[in-house]
Amino acid sequence: MAIIPLALPNKIGFSLPFLYKPITTRAGGGGSSCSAFTCRSVSSPTSFTWDDVVQASLPDYAPNDSSDLSGFFEKIKYCNRGSSEIKSEFIPLVIEDQIVGYIHNGFFDNYLRRFKDVFVFVPSDSRFGTTVTLNKTLSTPEERTRVVGKVIKSLAEEEKELIPGIRNELYPVTPSFGSPPYFSLERAAAPYFGIKAYGVHMNGFVKRDGEKFLWIGKRSPMKQTFPGMLDHLVAGGLPHGMSCVANLIKECEEEAGIPLSLSNQAMSVGAVSYVDVDGYRYERDVLFCYDLELPGDFIPKNQDGEVESFKLIPVENVANVIRRTQFFKPNCSLVIMDFLFRHGYIGPECLGYLDLLQSLRSGDTS
């Protein structure tokens, strides 16, 4: 495990991939100047190093952008793609008179309709209109889990790129958090069924001489999702049958080698949410946020091979990386932005403060 010591270079002179470059504009030909952003892109978002991250984080790299929230709004927008017109292409998945998900009509027609003993198309439901449901013969959560799981396995074997990243990890299918699940679904298939998915995300921070630092991880290049991108210290989806606290403790140990004596001090601080629609995928995610103040001499050590390396970076510099680049896994940006609000790094003097605060909970948090 490589631990990268904090080292801030003195010179900046490179073309940074996925960099938001500030430009100055004036609204209506007058008034105060504000920053807008343009984006330079490269073929792969993983083609950056810690040196690139550090240089993009420096205040002098883009002076006068410290109160500009445009880059933060870009991250919110990316996590909440999909117009109302696109969303209308999805059909409610209804179980026992409750909407538990949304399935794209193309995904149903092309892949699910032929499994007539599992999925039933209802052209006119008196309450929800056109819907998809499960065959009434599947009356128990266990039966539904088993049969739908066989369908997912069959589809994955037929067309490997259709539902990538099969993990054999189950998510509960439920109309709201904490209610009894109607069945459980393979995690990788969750967006294709539009079910509500929950996760635990933790910012690990350190205080030194009155300044706060965040531990940031760089994902393994072998990860199936967002390889090589940046994460906050600990995160994990919430599987069926596990509490948030138990899952957080497990992820702390696996992802950062944080012992129970420290992880059980993590503080629950709220949640962020988003709705992201892209192709056949309909993500309705709620991320429960946690903070953990770590000892100054603690060094994270990844245990499961999913993190390539870690770096301890001043919070203000982390904010700059999120605002100026696309180096972070998109939903992790939201969790860190929530941290920036709660710890006073984004204040009401910033234009758009309330809109940005509200947009961190753009999804259904039920």
XYZ file of N, CA and C in Angstrom, residues 15-25 34-42 61-62 65 68 70-71 74-75 321-326:
102
model
N -0.697 20.711 -18.545
C -2.070 20.649 -19.036
C -2.801 19.580 -18.254
N -3.664 20.006 -17.387
C -4.323 19.086 -16.471
C -5.553 18.468 -17.115
N -5.674 17.130 -17.137
C -6.859 16.500 -17.709
C -8.112 16.855 -16.924
N -9.224 17.022 -17.632
C -10.521 17.287 -17.018
C -10.463 18.491 -16.092
N -9.818 19.554 -16.534
C -9.701 20.744 -15.703
C -10.757 21.768 -16.083
N -11.418 22.334 -15.093
C -12.284 23.473 -15.307
C -11.430 24.722 -15.240
N -11.352 25.436 -16.353
C -10.524 26.629 -16.421
C -11.394 27.859 -16.201
N -11.126 28.668 -15.164
C -11.967 29.827 -14.908
C -11.791 30.905 -15.969
N -12.899 31.475 -16.424
C -12.856 32.619 -17.306
C -13.764 33.680 -16.735
N -13.505 34.931 -17.025
C -14.272 36.023 -16.433
C -15.326 36.516 -17.402
N -16.550 36.685 -16.913
C -17.646 37.198 -17.720
C -18.357 38.281 -16.944
N -17.878 37.518 -12.598
C -18.071 36.204 -11.982
C -17.290 35.208 -12.808
N -17.099 34.023 -12.301
C -16.333 33.000 -13.017
C -17.258 32.021 -13.706
N -16.921 31.666 -14.903
C -17.578 30.560 -15.596
C -16.510 29.505 -15.795
N -16.891 28.358 -16.329
C -15.913 27.284 -16.464
C -16.025 26.625 -17.826
N -14.887 26.315 -18.396
C -14.834 25.461 -19.574
C -14.074 24.212 -19.198
N -14.291 23.145 -19.944
C -13.684 21.869 -19.565
C -12.807 21.330 -20.678
N -11.568 21.057 -20.370
C -10.695 20.340 -21.282
C -10.782 18.858 -20.940
N -10.906 18.002 -21.912
C -11.058 16.583 -21.619
C -9.962 15.778 -22.281
N -9.720 14.609 -21.721
C -8.804 13.643 -22.303
C -9.557 12.338 -22.451
N -3.358 28.316 -8.453
C -3.605 27.751 -9.779
C -4.726 28.497 -10.486
N -5.790 28.826 -9.744
C -6.903 29.602 -10.303
C -7.307 30.626 -9.251
N -11.144 32.256 -7.382
C -12.320 31.399 -7.578
C -12.816 30.794 -6.268
N -16.553 31.063 -5.826
C -17.363 30.688 -6.976
C -17.834 29.244 -6.842
N -19.630 27.557 -9.226
C -20.007 26.964 -10.519
C -19.538 25.520 -10.667
N -18.291 25.261 -10.262
C -17.768 23.903 -10.374
C -18.512 22.916 -9.509
N -21.750 22.003 -11.214
C -21.515 21.038 -12.286
C -21.569 19.608 -11.758
N -21.028 19.382 -10.577
C -21.035 18.035 -9.989
C -22.455 17.612 -9.619
N -10.053 20.966 -5.779
C -10.020 19.839 -6.720
C -11.425 19.515 -7.208
N -12.400 19.514 -6.296
C -13.779 19.227 -6.692
C -14.296 20.318 -7.617
N -14.029 21.563 -7.264
C -14.546 22.688 -8.036
C -13.920 22.764 -9.430
N -12.641 22.420 -9.556
C -11.888 22.669 -10.792
C -11.728 21.462 -11.707
N -11.909 20.249 -11.202
C -11.610 19.064 -11.987
C -12.732 18.037 -11.917
N -12.545 16.956 -12.664
C -13.451 15.807 -12.602
C -12.700 14.587 -12.080
